[in-house]
Amino acid sequence: MAQPLSRRTLLQATALVAAAGAAGAAAGPAAAAVGGAAEASWTVRPFGLGDVALEAGLFADKRELMLDHARGYDENRLLQVFRANAGLDTGGAVAPGGWEGLDGEANGNLRGHYTGHFLTMLAQAYASTGDEVFGAKIRTMVGALEEVRAALRQEPSVLSVPGVFGGRAAGNERGSYRYVELPSGVLGDASAVTLAAWVKPGHEDSWARVFDFGNDTTRYLYLATRNANGVPRFAITTGGAGAEQGLDGLAALPLDRWSHLAVTLADGTGTLYVDGTVVARNPAMSLTPAALGTLAHHWLGRSHYTADPVFAGAFGGFDVWSRALSGDEIAGLQGDRASGDLVSYAFGETSGPGLADGSGRGLDAVLRRTWGGPSHPGFLAAYPETQFILLESMAGSDYTKVWAPYYTAHKILRGLLDAYGATGDERALDLASGMGDWMYSRLSVLPAATLQRMWGIFSSGEFGGIVEAVCDLHDLTGKGEHLALARLFDLDSLIDACAANTDTLDGLHANQHIPVFTGLVRLYDATGEERYLTAAKNFWGMVVPHRMYGIGGTSTAEFWKARDVIAGTLGASTAETCCAYNMLKLSRALFFHEPDPAYLDYYERALYNQVLGSKQDRADAEKPLVTYFIGLTPGHVRDYTPKQGTTCCEGTGMESATKYQDSVYFAAADGSALYVNLYSPSTLTWAEKGITVRQHTGYPREQGSTLTVGGQRQARFALRLRVPGWATAGFRVSVNGRAVPGTPRPGSYFTVSRTWRPGDTVRVSIPFRLRVEQALDDPSVQALFYGPVTLVGRNPATEYLELGLYRNAGLSGDLLPSLAPVPGSPLHFTLAGTEFAPFYEGTEDPTHAYFRRSEPTVVFGGLDSGVANPAGSDGSLLDEVWAAAPFRDKAALVTRVRSVVDAWVADGLVTAADGDRVLATAREASYVR
């Protein structure tokens, strides 16, 4: 049993979860400050979500769509699978489906993961807004999970439901894996028998058993509510399925309504009754219970065929007689209870595992779980522990049997930690601590070789961000076992390769491995082992830019391909949304240790493009409306409801949309500086300094931002303003209307140090330019950017659009003059009959994130020279000319054209006459700046 945590320990450590963890839900009642062991190695630290308020703008609009979903969605639907697994009443709640329910992919082997995501979303929403609706939902979910764990710790208890004749009955929730075990001797040595049961099926499962008495799959007799054709079936055999003597009904039993089933066997004839009426008779049934001999198992609700489902619904009575009742007798059972002489169960109990036999023979039954019960009292899941057990012996992947159980455990653990950070509900931390104790009890006894094999199995061995979460748990509990547990997930082959800067990512499952490295950063915090941090840094550099698409995403059909192959991997299943979510987390974690602007350049790219664009721009009560994959093929239409709406990416999408502000501002660890990482309308409350910083901007529709200092006192610190790597058109800063001297360098931070006073105003101007990014493996395949924003063509064509952009290029090198702005639609342009719009707009338009560059002739300032644009080994003539931009004036451009033309003529790539025409056109043309 988990050891109780002292109040002192909790209060000392509670803020760490939000600061170091993915969710960032820091500023709840139990997390008033950020600090602790995790931060000791940080150069930079974050602010809590409650410290940064989103103001009206793009992010706030997107967030509100998700908050509406969070407010309206019934959390009991998510709790259904947990309650069912524990045998508790689910209150009629219907699980969401998809990956979060028994009817989803792989029999719902991932169920429970989405509940963890939802808890994290609620925690972040509560920390950000203080809206009590989110706090109430968190407390409901935590309380329910506490009840679930308590039920799993105990023997199964009868779920009492209304019965047939006004009495009680024994309910069995679908997904509970519970059945009734009867003692031996139930059938005696009868040569004639009647078996009768009141049942209320709750699902259309095929082959769910009313009863199954036998040894194995060779000698048995059973009654199923539905066979493969959907009708009741009774069978008896001594030679397996192929030798069954059986009876099949005529129609399906109704769901959620009581039905009476009876079977008689006597004198070589079997008869099946439904509600007192004969539905099947077989005069060639020579087998009787006596012919089966002594049987090992006598089960109600469970089959000897392990793939068959456990009966879901309710039992209102089960009786066995040592003779064949007449038709009139069976008809009489419809209106009154009668007790069998061999065994009789009325199922009138209201608690406990025991079920009394009313036959007078004392053959009391007991409620069981097919999987027994947890190996440790801290176990908490929405399915049996069997997935965890099977993983330990698996040699290869089979997600229909085992689908990432530790990944699911991570989501639940993370959600509980975030719930605790946001509300201070100690029940959540106790549940989380128990999960840590349980996992340690399982994994610590396994050989190292077994662990390495497990974590290397695709999908089945995926464990998500569990290392990060367990490190956060250790910060809260101080338990050595929890830190030891985090290290048990080390996948040494991957860590060692990345620590040596050896790229072995080709063929790996992307989202299985990205969160591994965020965990390694946290392990470095906890242990100081440089190997962990080095591996994480090197890994990041293997993805950015070598496996990164223009929108910031990575992976193709969930996997990585060879390094630097971008155009060659574009498809309908590129850029899994979870990958972007986890790359943002990793970039953020690395920045805390080394504030390299490249991490935040990537952060801005992925956040403003893929992450924002992954959320559809409409609200929905049932679905979060978030993409799984984002296809980057020409004409792709985003799917915002993949796989019924409960995939991993919709889970992380819910989280992303409720923590947009988590990286807008950071502080130097010693409080000496404030980093402004993102230009986003927001207000920072920096309690340590006693000030606020309000950022007013329409960015990215506005090319700059205004920051105003507020508060009641002065504060001295360095204001570090990120200069985006793409900001080649200038970056200007003024304080209180006066220009700040200096030359900001793209891809750096520009620092303004002073004593700040309330009312001080900082204006940042960041002119945008239209630019392209070439695919690393095919320079002709390009993505279009305006400032931080990817512009996508809205066009139903399924072939690459062929576009030219040099025609009206400005002296600055800006390609924007080749596009026509759409009046009244910021950041919308047209080119060659196609509208281009920001990727972040969550529409269902067919889009082109990449196009093929086509510059067939040499054109300057709209004048066509009539000369074909020749290509060399490193690009075309025009590429070489414009690579020298910006140009001071027209004369500088003409000088560049002359130099390039002379070189190409000398190399025999352009004739002298064509060269003269190119130069003359450059001189004659007019250019914008």
PDB file of N, CA, C and O in Angstrom, residues 357-395:
ATOM      1  N   ASP A 357     -26.779 -19.981  -2.387  1.00  0.00           N
ATOM      2  CA  ASP A 357     -27.522 -21.042  -3.052  1.00  0.00           C
ATOM      3  C   ASP A 357     -28.809 -21.318  -2.261  1.00  0.00           C
ATOM      4  O   ASP A 357     -28.760 -21.622  -1.061  1.00  0.00           O
ATOM      5  N   GLY A 358     -29.953 -21.236  -2.931  1.00  0.00           N
ATOM      6  CA  GLY A 358     -31.221 -21.451  -2.262  1.00  0.00           C
ATOM      7  C   GLY A 358     -31.773 -22.846  -2.433  1.00  0.00           C
ATOM      8  O   GLY A 358     -32.938 -23.090  -2.099  1.00  0.00           O
ATOM      9  N   SER A 359     -30.955 -23.775  -2.956  1.00  0.00           N
ATOM     10  CA  SER A 359     -31.452 -25.129  -3.203  1.00  0.00           C
ATOM     11  C   SER A 359     -31.455 -25.983  -1.947  1.00  0.00           C
ATOM     12  O   SER A 359     -32.057 -27.063  -1.916  1.00  0.00           O
ATOM     13  N   GLY A 360     -30.773 -25.538  -0.925  1.00  0.00           N
ATOM     14  CA  GLY A 360     -30.622 -26.339   0.277  1.00  0.00           C
ATOM     15  C   GLY A 360     -29.375 -27.195   0.271  1.00  0.00           C
ATOM     16  O   GLY A 360     -29.071 -27.865   1.267  1.00  0.00           O
ATOM     17  N   ARG A 361     -28.609 -27.180  -0.830  1.00  0.00           N
ATOM     18  CA  ARG A 361     -27.399 -27.994  -0.922  1.00  0.00           C
ATOM     19  C   ARG A 361     -26.152 -27.233  -0.470  1.00  0.00           C
ATOM     20  O   ARG A 361     -25.072 -27.803  -0.405  1.00  0.00           O
ATOM     21  N   GLY A 362     -26.309 -25.933  -0.185  1.00  0.00           N
ATOM     22  CA  GLY A 362     -25.189 -25.162   0.325  1.00  0.00           C
ATOM     23  C   GLY A 362     -24.091 -24.883  -0.696  1.00  0.00           C
ATOM     24  O   GLY A 362     -22.939 -24.650  -0.321  1.00  0.00           O
ATOM     25  N   LEU A 363     -24.442 -24.863  -1.977  1.00  0.00           N
ATOM     26  CA  LEU A 363     -23.447 -24.636  -3.025  1.00  0.00           C
ATOM     27  C   LEU A 363     -23.350 -23.135  -3.348  1.00  0.00           C
ATOM     28  O   LEU A 363     -23.651 -22.688  -4.452  1.00  0.00           O
ATOM     29  N   ASP A 364     -22.938 -22.377  -2.357  1.00  0.00           N
ATOM     30  CA  ASP A 364     -22.824 -20.931  -2.546  1.00  0.00           C
ATOM     31  C   ASP A 364     -21.769 -20.600  -3.595  1.00  0.00           C
ATOM     32  O   ASP A 364     -20.742 -21.285  -3.707  1.00  0.00           O
ATOM     33  N   ALA A 365     -22.030 -19.550  -4.349  1.00  0.00           N
ATOM     34  CA  ALA A 365     -21.124 -19.123  -5.425  1.00  0.00           C
ATOM     35  C   ALA A 365     -20.374 -17.868  -4.987  1.00  0.00           C
ATOM     36  O   ALA A 365     -20.685 -17.249  -3.962  1.00  0.00           O
ATOM     37  N   VAL A 366     -19.400 -17.474  -5.792  1.00  0.00           N
ATOM     38  CA  VAL A 366     -18.603 -16.291  -5.466  1.00  0.00           C
ATOM     39  C   VAL A 366     -18.293 -15.535  -6.740  1.00  0.00           C
ATOM     40  O   VAL A 366     -18.104 -16.117  -7.818  1.00  0.00           O
ATOM     41  N   LEU A 367     -18.268 -14.226  -6.622  1.00  0.00           N
ATOM     42  CA  LEU A 367     -17.952 -13.345  -7.748  1.00  0.00           C
ATOM     43  C   LEU A 367     -16.437 -13.272  -7.924  1.00  0.00           C
ATOM     44  O   LEU A 367     -15.686 -13.121  -6.950  1.00  0.00           O
ATOM     45  N   ARG A 368     -15.955 -13.381  -9.169  1.00  0.00           N
ATOM     46  CA  ARG A 368     -14.519 -13.362  -9.460  1.00  0.00           C
ATOM     47  C   ARG A 368     -14.216 -12.391 -10.605  1.00  0.00           C
ATOM     48  O   ARG A 368     -15.111 -11.959 -11.329  1.00  0.00           O
ATOM     49  N   ARG A 369     -12.922 -12.065 -10.756  1.00  0.00           N
ATOM     50  CA  ARG A 369     -12.444 -11.382 -11.948  1.00  0.00           C
ATOM     51  C   ARG A 369     -11.683 -12.385 -12.805  1.00  0.00           C
ATOM     52  O   ARG A 369     -10.943 -13.222 -12.280  1.00  0.00           O
ATOM     53  N   THR A 370     -11.828 -12.277 -14.097  1.00  0.00           N
ATOM     54  CA  THR A 370     -11.116 -13.216 -14.969  1.00  0.00           C
ATOM     55  C   THR A 370      -9.597 -13.082 -14.806  1.00  0.00           C
ATOM     56  O   THR A 370      -8.870 -14.050 -15.013  1.00  0.00           O
ATOM     57  N   TRP A 371      -9.133 -11.876 -14.443  1.00  0.00           N
ATOM     58  CA  TRP A 371      -7.684 -11.655 -14.327  1.00  0.00           C
ATOM     59  C   TRP A 371      -7.213 -11.660 -12.874  1.00  0.00           C
ATOM     60  O   TRP A 371      -6.050 -11.352 -12.595  1.00  0.00           O
ATOM     61  N   GLY A 372      -8.086 -12.023 -11.990  1.00  0.00           N
ATOM     62  CA  GLY A 372      -7.705 -12.110 -10.593  1.00  0.00           C
ATOM     63  C   GLY A 372      -7.802 -10.784  -9.885  1.00  0.00           C
ATOM     64  O   GLY A 372      -8.810 -10.462  -9.262  1.00  0.00           O
ATOM     65  N   GLY A 373      -6.762  -9.966 -10.003  1.00  0.00           N
ATOM     66  CA  GLY A 373      -6.745  -8.666  -9.344  1.00  0.00           C
ATOM     67  C   GLY A 373      -5.364  -8.063  -9.445  1.00  0.00           C
ATOM     68  O   GLY A 373      -4.418  -8.685  -9.939  1.00  0.00           O
ATOM     69  N   PRO A 374      -5.197  -6.831  -8.996  1.00  0.00           N
ATOM     70  CA  PRO A 374      -3.920  -6.133  -9.135  1.00  0.00           C
ATOM     71  C   PRO A 374      -2.794  -6.810  -8.362  1.00  0.00           C
ATOM     72  O   PRO A 374      -3.013  -7.401  -7.301  1.00  0.00           O
ATOM     73  N   SER A 375      -1.591  -6.682  -8.903  1.00  0.00           N
ATOM     74  CA  SER A 375      -0.418  -7.207  -8.209  1.00  0.00           C
ATOM     75  C   SER A 375       0.027  -6.291  -7.085  1.00  0.00           C
ATOM     76  O   SER A 375       0.835  -6.680  -6.238  1.00  0.00           O
ATOM     77  N   HIS A 376      -0.479  -5.063  -7.086  1.00  0.00           N
ATOM     78  CA  HIS A 376      -0.085  -4.062  -6.093  1.00  0.00           C
ATOM     79  C   HIS A 376      -1.277  -3.146  -5.873  1.00  0.00           C
ATOM     80  O   HIS A 376      -1.993  -2.807  -6.827  1.00  0.00           O
ATOM     81  N   PRO A 377      -1.513  -2.703  -4.657  1.00  0.00           N
ATOM     82  CA  PRO A 377      -2.709  -1.877  -4.381  1.00  0.00           C
ATOM     83  C   PRO A 377      -2.696  -0.510  -5.047  1.00  0.00           C
ATOM     84  O   PRO A 377      -3.732   0.157  -5.073  1.00  0.00           O
ATOM     85  N   GLY A 378      -1.570  -0.073  -5.579  1.00  0.00           N
ATOM     86  CA  GLY A 378      -1.537   1.221  -6.264  1.00  0.00           C
ATOM     87  C   GLY A 378      -2.024   1.169  -7.696  1.00  0.00           C
ATOM     88  O   GLY A 378      -2.132   2.212  -8.353  1.00  0.00           O
ATOM     89  N   PHE A 379      -2.315  -0.025  -8.202  1.00  0.00           N
ATOM     90  CA  PHE A 379      -2.725  -0.181  -9.596  1.00  0.00           C
ATOM     91  C   PHE A 379      -3.982   0.634  -9.883  1.00  0.00           C
ATOM     92  O   PHE A 379      -4.954   0.615  -9.128  1.00  0.00           O
ATOM     93  N   LEU A 380      -3.946   1.352 -11.020  1.00  0.00           N
ATOM     94  CA  LEU A 380      -5.102   2.118 -11.466  1.00  0.00           C
ATOM     95  C   LEU A 380      -5.089   2.129 -12.980  1.00  0.00           C
ATOM     96  O   LEU A 380      -4.127   2.591 -13.611  1.00  0.00           O
ATOM     97  N   ALA A 381      -6.138   1.596 -13.584  1.00  0.00           N
ATOM     98  CA  ALA A 381      -6.240   1.566 -15.036  1.00  0.00           C
ATOM     99  C   ALA A 381      -7.686   1.340 -15.420  1.00  0.00           C
ATOM    100  O   ALA A 381      -8.536   1.038 -14.573  1.00  0.00           O
ATOM    101  N   ALA A 382      -7.955   1.482 -16.706  1.00  0.00           N
ATOM    102  CA  ALA A 382      -9.293   1.246 -17.216  1.00  0.00           C
ATOM    103  C   ALA A 382      -9.406  -0.126 -17.860  1.00  0.00           C
ATOM    104  O   ALA A 382     -10.401  -0.425 -18.514  1.00  0.00           O
ATOM    105  N   TYR A 383      -8.394  -0.950 -17.693  1.00  0.00           N
ATOM    106  CA  TYR A 383      -8.420  -2.337 -18.157  1.00  0.00           C
ATOM    107  C   TYR A 383      -7.598  -3.175 -17.200  1.00  0.00           C
ATOM    108  O   TYR A 383      -6.889  -2.642 -16.336  1.00  0.00           O
ATOM    109  N   PRO A 384      -7.674  -4.492 -17.319  1.00  0.00           N
ATOM    110  CA  PRO A 384      -6.937  -5.344 -16.381  1.00  0.00           C
ATOM    111  C   PRO A 384      -5.427  -5.174 -16.502  1.00  0.00           C
ATOM    112  O   PRO A 384      -4.908  -4.626 -17.481  1.00  0.00           O
ATOM    113  N   GLU A 385      -4.738  -5.679 -15.499  1.00  0.00           N
ATOM    114  CA  GLU A 385      -3.273  -5.591 -15.487  1.00  0.00           C
ATOM    115  C   GLU A 385      -2.639  -6.530 -16.509  1.00  0.00           C
ATOM    116  O   GLU A 385      -1.430  -6.505 -16.707  1.00  0.00           O
ATOM    117  N   THR A 386      -3.450  -7.317 -17.185  1.00  0.00           N
ATOM    118  CA  THR A 386      -2.915  -8.332 -18.096  1.00  0.00           C
ATOM    119  C   THR A 386      -2.070  -7.740 -19.215  1.00  0.00           C
ATOM    120  O   THR A 386      -1.113  -8.372 -19.664  1.00  0.00           O
ATOM    121  N   GLN A 387      -2.410  -6.541 -19.711  1.00  0.00           N
ATOM    122  CA  GLN A 387      -1.587  -5.945 -20.770  1.00  0.00           C
ATOM    123  C   GLN A 387      -0.162  -5.713 -20.274  1.00  0.00           C
ATOM    124  O   GLN A 387       0.805  -5.943 -21.009  1.00  0.00           O
ATOM    125  N   PHE A 388      -0.019  -5.261 -19.066  1.00  0.00           N
ATOM    126  CA  PHE A 388       1.312  -5.024 -18.508  1.00  0.00           C
ATOM    127  C   PHE A 388       2.066  -6.342 -18.347  1.00  0.00           C
ATOM    128  O   PHE A 388       3.272  -6.419 -18.593  1.00  0.00           O
ATOM    129  N   ILE A 389       1.345  -7.371 -17.929  1.00  0.00           N
ATOM    130  CA  ILE A 389       1.977  -8.677 -17.711  1.00  0.00           C
ATOM    131  C   ILE A 389       2.402  -9.287 -19.043  1.00  0.00           C
ATOM    132  O   ILE A 389       3.532  -9.789 -19.175  1.00  0.00           O
ATOM    133  N   LEU A 390       1.528  -9.239 -20.038  1.00  0.00           N
ATOM    134  CA  LEU A 390       1.853  -9.826 -21.336  1.00  0.00           C
ATOM    135  C   LEU A 390       3.040  -9.136 -21.992  1.00  0.00           C
ATOM    136  O   LEU A 390       3.851  -9.782 -22.665  1.00  0.00           O
ATOM    137  N   LEU A 391       3.158  -7.821 -21.806  1.00  0.00           N
ATOM    138  CA  LEU A 391       4.270  -7.083 -22.399  1.00  0.00           C
ATOM    139  C   LEU A 391       5.611  -7.656 -21.969  1.00  0.00           C
ATOM    140  O   LEU A 391       6.574  -7.668 -22.740  1.00  0.00           O
ATOM    141  N   GLU A 392       5.678  -8.146 -20.763  1.00  0.00           N
ATOM    142  CA  GLU A 392       6.951  -8.621 -20.223  1.00  0.00           C
ATOM    143  C   GLU A 392       7.473  -9.857 -20.935  1.00  0.00           C
ATOM    144  O   GLU A 392       8.663 -10.172 -20.846  1.00  0.00           O
ATOM    145  N   SER A 393       6.610 -10.565 -21.664  1.00  0.00           N
ATOM    146  CA  SER A 393       7.065 -11.749 -22.397  1.00  0.00           C
ATOM    147  C   SER A 393       6.967 -11.591 -23.905  1.00  0.00           C
ATOM    148  O   SER A 393       7.289 -12.510 -24.647  1.00  0.00           O
ATOM    149  N   MET A 394       6.529 -10.428 -24.364  1.00  0.00           N
ATOM    150  CA  MET A 394       6.365 -10.229 -25.808  1.00  0.00           C
ATOM    151  C   MET A 394       7.709 -10.099 -26.504  1.00  0.00           C
ATOM    152  O   MET A 394       8.631  -9.447 -25.996  1.00  0.00           O
ATOM    153  N   ALA A 395       7.797 -10.709 -27.691  1.00  0.00           N
ATOM    154  CA  ALA A 395       9.018 -10.588 -28.486  1.00  0.00           C
ATOM    155  C   ALA A 395       8.810  -9.668 -29.680  1.00  0.00           C
ATOM    156  O   ALA A 395       9.769  -9.151 -30.243  1.00  0.00           O
TER     157      ALA A 395
END
